[in-house]
Amino acid sequence: MTTLGIIGAGHIGSQVARVAVANGYDVVIANSRGPETLADLVADLGPRATAATAADAAAAGDAVVVTVPLHAIDRLPVEQLAGKIVLDTNNYYHERDGRIEALDKGETTTSELVQQQLPTSRIAKAFNQILAADITTDGTPAGTPNRRALATAGDDDEAVAFVTRFYDEAGFDTVNVGPLSESWRVERDRPAYVARQNAEELEANLALANRLP
């Protein structure tokens, strides 16, 4: 049985946890305030879910979702995430994160910043371009006409394959943007961001994106 670690129990993290549990994953979820503050969420998720510290969630996960604010990535448990597939949900909100010149200039991407922080982890972009509430309501079975699609990007084939499989289990088609260096195409304020789109529409919106929105 696959265990999914989740670091960050906010809107995205809690919804990904619900999808994971519904598809037979064990979930170990953490936040910045301590496992005891997650009692209600864990009770809602059911017996497959447990609360832990970020380090313990990272260690427990066969794959790990990192869904913390960009300004907090320097507090991620690097050692426990070494070698792990890490799903990065980050977006850059300068109103929250402060100005990051390399992002403002289009010199890097949010996922590349996470990769720099976690140099031995296998990063793939995931769930950054969908409203949290839609994660558990918009999914449909494979082959459904006009099925919603989500994007991923990554430099590691196994990480991208994991996201593709997990998206399908959650009810979404996948469009692979390419390496992490191209993941800006699906970041905030680009045409593909939080739009409800099928795979063909998503590919078109990715092509329309400007590096500096």
Short mmCIF file of C-alpha atoms in Angstrom, two decimals:
data_model
loop_
_atom_site.label_atom_id
_atom_site.label_comp_id
_atom_site.label_asym_id
_atom_site.label_seq_id
_atom_site.Cartn_x
_atom_site.Cartn_y
_atom_site.Cartn_z
CA MET A 1 0.00 0.00 0.00
CA THR A 2 1.33 3.43 -0.94
CA THR A 3 1.73 6.00 1.80
CA LEU A 4 1.42 9.64 0.81
CA GLY A 5 3.09 12.16 3.06
CA ILE A 6 1.58 15.64 2.99
CA ILE A 7 3.42 18.64 4.39
CA GLY A 8 0.88 21.43 4.65
CA ALA A 9 -2.68 20.81 5.80
CA GLY A 10 -4.34 23.89 4.33
CA HIS A 11 -6.91 23.99 1.55
CA ILE A 12 -4.86 22.10 -1.06
CA GLY A 13 -3.24 19.66 1.35
CA SER A 14 -6.48 18.63 3.01
CA GLN A 15 -8.24 18.14 -0.34
CA VAL A 16 -5.36 16.07 -1.76
CA ALA A 17 -5.53 14.00 1.42
CA ARG A 18 -9.23 13.33 0.80
CA VAL A 19 -8.54 12.19 -2.76
CA ALA A 20 -5.67 9.99 -1.61
CA VAL A 21 -7.69 8.28 1.12
CA ALA A 22 -10.58 7.73 -1.29
CA ASN A 23 -8.19 5.93 -3.63
CA GLY A 24 -6.75 3.61 -1.02
CA TYR A 25 -3.62 5.49 0.03
CA ASP A 26 -2.48 5.79 3.61
CA VAL A 27 -1.90 9.45 4.44
CA VAL A 28 0.46 11.01 6.97
CA ILE A 29 -0.24 14.74 7.14
CA ALA A 30 1.59 17.58 8.89
CA ASN A 31 1.28 21.31 9.40
CA SER A 32 3.39 23.99 11.03
CA ARG A 33 1.40 24.04 14.28
CA GLY A 34 1.80 20.44 15.42
CA PRO A 35 -0.01 17.11 14.98
CA GLU A 36 -2.41 17.78 17.84
CA THR A 37 -4.01 20.61 15.84
CA LEU A 38 -4.99 18.16 13.07
CA ALA A 39 -7.24 15.93 15.18
CA ASP A 40 -10.46 17.07 13.52
CA LEU A 41 -9.07 16.71 10.00
CA VAL A 42 -7.69 13.25 10.70
CA ALA A 43 -11.00 12.17 12.21
CA ASP A 44 -12.76 13.41 9.09
CA LEU A 45 -10.32 11.60 6.80
CA GLY A 46 -10.78 8.31 8.60
CA PRO A 47 -8.55 5.43 9.70
CA ARG A 48 -6.15 5.64 6.76
CA ALA A 49 -4.93 9.08 7.93
CA THR A 50 -2.59 10.03 10.74
CA ALA A 51 -1.10 13.35 11.84
CA ALA A 52 2.62 13.82 12.34
CA THR A 53 5.41 16.34 12.31
CA ALA A 54 6.70 17.50 8.92
CA ALA A 55 9.83 15.40 9.35
CA ASP A 56 7.82 12.29 10.20
CA ALA A 57 5.38 12.83 7.33
CA ALA A 58 8.33 13.17 4.96
CA ALA A 59 9.96 10.03 6.31
CA ALA A 60 6.74 8.01 6.15
CA GLY A 61 5.74 8.91 2.61
CA ASP A 62 6.58 6.79 -0.39
CA ALA A 63 5.85 10.09 -2.15
CA VAL A 64 5.31 13.44 -0.46
CA VAL A 65 3.16 16.45 -1.31
CA VAL A 66 4.74 19.76 -0.33
CA THR A 67 2.05 22.39 -0.10
CA VAL A 68 3.48 25.17 2.03
CA PRO A 69 3.86 28.87 1.20
CA LEU A 70 6.86 29.63 -0.97
CA HIS A 71 8.44 31.70 1.77
CA ALA A 72 8.46 28.62 4.02
CA ILE A 73 10.30 26.15 1.79
CA ASP A 74 13.55 26.75 3.65
CA ARG A 75 11.99 24.94 6.62
CA LEU A 76 11.28 21.71 4.74
CA PRO A 77 12.92 18.54 6.13
CA VAL A 78 15.64 18.09 3.54
CA GLU A 79 17.14 14.90 4.97
CA GLN A 80 13.84 13.06 5.26
CA LEU A 81 12.84 14.06 1.71
CA ALA A 82 16.11 12.87 0.18
CA GLY A 83 15.48 10.58 -2.78
CA LYS A 84 11.70 10.94 -2.48
CA ILE A 85 9.23 11.92 -5.19
CA VAL A 86 7.97 15.33 -4.08
CA LEU A 87 4.82 16.91 -5.52
CA ASP A 88 5.20 20.70 -5.43
CA THR A 89 1.95 22.69 -5.42
CA ASN A 90 3.57 26.09 -5.03
CA ASN A 91 2.63 29.39 -6.58
CA TYR A 92 4.34 32.72 -6.10
CA TYR A 93 2.23 35.32 -4.35
CA HIS A 94 4.45 38.33 -3.76
CA GLU A 95 1.76 39.76 -1.48
CA ARG A 96 2.41 36.81 0.86
CA ASP A 97 5.93 35.69 0.02
CA GLY A 98 7.65 39.03 -0.52
CA ARG A 99 9.34 39.95 -3.75
CA ILE A 100 11.67 37.32 -5.24
CA GLU A 101 13.72 38.99 -7.94
CA ALA A 102 14.59 35.83 -9.86
CA LEU A 103 10.88 35.06 -10.26
CA ASP A 104 9.96 38.63 -11.10
CA LYS A 105 12.59 38.58 -13.85
CA GLY A 106 11.59 35.16 -15.17
CA GLU A 107 14.98 33.68 -14.35
CA THR A 108 13.62 30.64 -12.50
CA THR A 109 10.38 28.94 -11.50
CA THR A 110 8.79 28.17 -8.16
CA SER A 111 9.46 24.45 -8.64
CA GLU A 112 13.11 25.11 -9.43
CA LEU A 113 13.36 27.01 -6.15
CA VAL A 114 11.91 23.99 -4.36
CA GLN A 115 14.38 21.75 -6.20
CA GLN A 116 17.24 23.97 -5.04
CA GLN A 117 16.03 23.63 -1.48
CA LEU A 118 15.63 19.84 -1.87
CA PRO A 119 18.59 18.98 -4.10
CA THR A 120 18.31 15.20 -3.79
CA SER A 121 14.52 14.99 -4.06
CA ARG A 122 12.65 14.28 -7.30
CA ILE A 123 10.34 17.23 -7.84
CA ALA A 124 7.22 17.33 -10.00
CA LYS A 125 4.70 20.14 -10.26
CA ALA A 126 1.19 19.18 -9.20
CA PHE A 127 -2.16 20.68 -8.18
CA ASN A 128 -0.97 24.29 -8.41
CA GLN A 129 -3.45 25.37 -11.10
CA ILE A 130 -6.73 24.21 -9.60
CA LEU A 131 -8.89 25.68 -6.86
CA ALA A 132 -8.78 23.50 -3.78
CA ALA A 133 -12.50 22.82 -3.74
CA ASP A 134 -12.37 21.53 -7.32
CA ILE A 135 -9.91 18.77 -6.44
CA THR A 136 -12.65 16.65 -4.89
CA THR A 137 -15.56 17.78 -7.09
CA ASP A 138 -14.32 18.10 -10.69
CA GLY A 139 -12.75 14.69 -11.20
CA THR A 140 -14.42 12.24 -13.60
CA PRO A 141 -13.60 8.70 -14.79
CA ALA A 142 -11.01 8.17 -17.51
CA GLY A 143 -12.51 8.52 -20.96
CA THR A 144 -15.22 10.96 -19.91
CA PRO A 145 -15.78 13.47 -22.73
CA ASN A 146 -14.30 16.89 -21.93
CA ARG A 147 -12.54 15.50 -18.87
CA ARG A 148 -10.69 18.21 -16.97
CA ALA A 149 -6.90 18.18 -17.36
CA LEU A 150 -4.14 19.34 -15.05
CA ALA A 151 -0.52 20.03 -15.84
CA THR A 152 2.67 18.61 -14.42
CA ALA A 153 6.35 19.27 -15.05
CA GLY A 154 9.48 17.56 -13.85
CA ASP A 155 13.02 16.51 -14.60
CA ASP A 156 12.48 13.00 -13.22
CA ASP A 157 10.43 10.56 -15.28
CA GLU A 158 9.26 8.53 -12.28
CA ALA A 159 8.04 11.65 -10.50
CA VAL A 160 6.06 12.75 -13.56
CA ALA A 161 4.65 9.23 -13.93
CA PHE A 162 3.52 9.26 -10.30
CA VAL A 163 1.71 12.58 -10.76
CA THR A 164 0.10 11.30 -13.97
CA ARG A 165 -1.19 8.20 -12.19
CA PHE A 166 -2.38 10.14 -9.16
CA TYR A 167 -4.16 12.71 -11.33
CA ASP A 168 -5.96 9.89 -13.14
CA GLU A 169 -7.01 8.34 -9.83
CA ALA A 170 -8.30 11.77 -8.76
CA GLY A 171 -10.27 12.05 -12.01
CA PHE A 172 -8.11 14.26 -14.22
CA ASP A 173 -6.18 13.92 -17.47
CA THR A 174 -2.56 15.04 -17.50
CA VAL A 175 -0.63 17.38 -19.76
CA ASN A 176 3.14 17.22 -19.29
CA VAL A 177 4.68 20.68 -19.66
CA GLY A 178 8.21 19.28 -19.79
CA PRO A 179 11.11 20.01 -17.41
CA LEU A 180 10.83 22.12 -14.29
CA SER A 181 12.30 25.04 -16.22
CA GLU A 182 9.08 25.15 -18.27
CA SER A 183 6.73 24.99 -15.28
CA TRP A 184 6.27 28.78 -15.35
CA ARG A 185 3.71 28.12 -18.10
CA VAL A 186 1.23 26.89 -15.50
CA GLU A 187 2.00 29.37 -12.72
CA ARG A 188 -0.14 32.21 -11.45
CA ASP A 189 -1.57 34.76 -13.92
CA ARG A 190 -0.95 32.58 -16.98
CA PRO A 191 -3.84 31.46 -19.22
CA ALA A 192 -3.88 27.92 -17.79
CA TYR A 193 -4.04 29.03 -14.16
CA VAL A 194 -7.22 27.81 -12.35
CA ALA A 195 -9.15 27.61 -15.63
CA ARG A 196 -11.42 24.62 -16.16
CA GLN A 197 -9.98 23.06 -19.34
CA ASN A 198 -9.68 19.72 -21.06
CA ALA A 199 -6.33 18.42 -22.31
CA GLU A 200 -6.56 20.09 -25.71
CA GLU A 201 -7.55 23.43 -24.18
CA LEU A 202 -4.80 23.17 -21.57
CA GLU A 203 -2.16 22.54 -24.24
CA ALA A 204 -3.39 25.62 -26.11
CA ASN A 205 -3.28 27.77 -22.98
CA LEU A 206 0.22 26.59 -22.12
CA ALA A 207 1.35 27.64 -25.59
CA LEU A 208 -0.18 31.10 -25.09
CA ALA A 209 1.68 31.78 -21.86
CA ASN A 210 4.20 34.60 -21.58
CA ARG A 211 7.26 34.17 -19.39
CA LEU A 212 6.48 37.48 -17.70
CA PRO A 213 2.70 37.69 -17.32
#
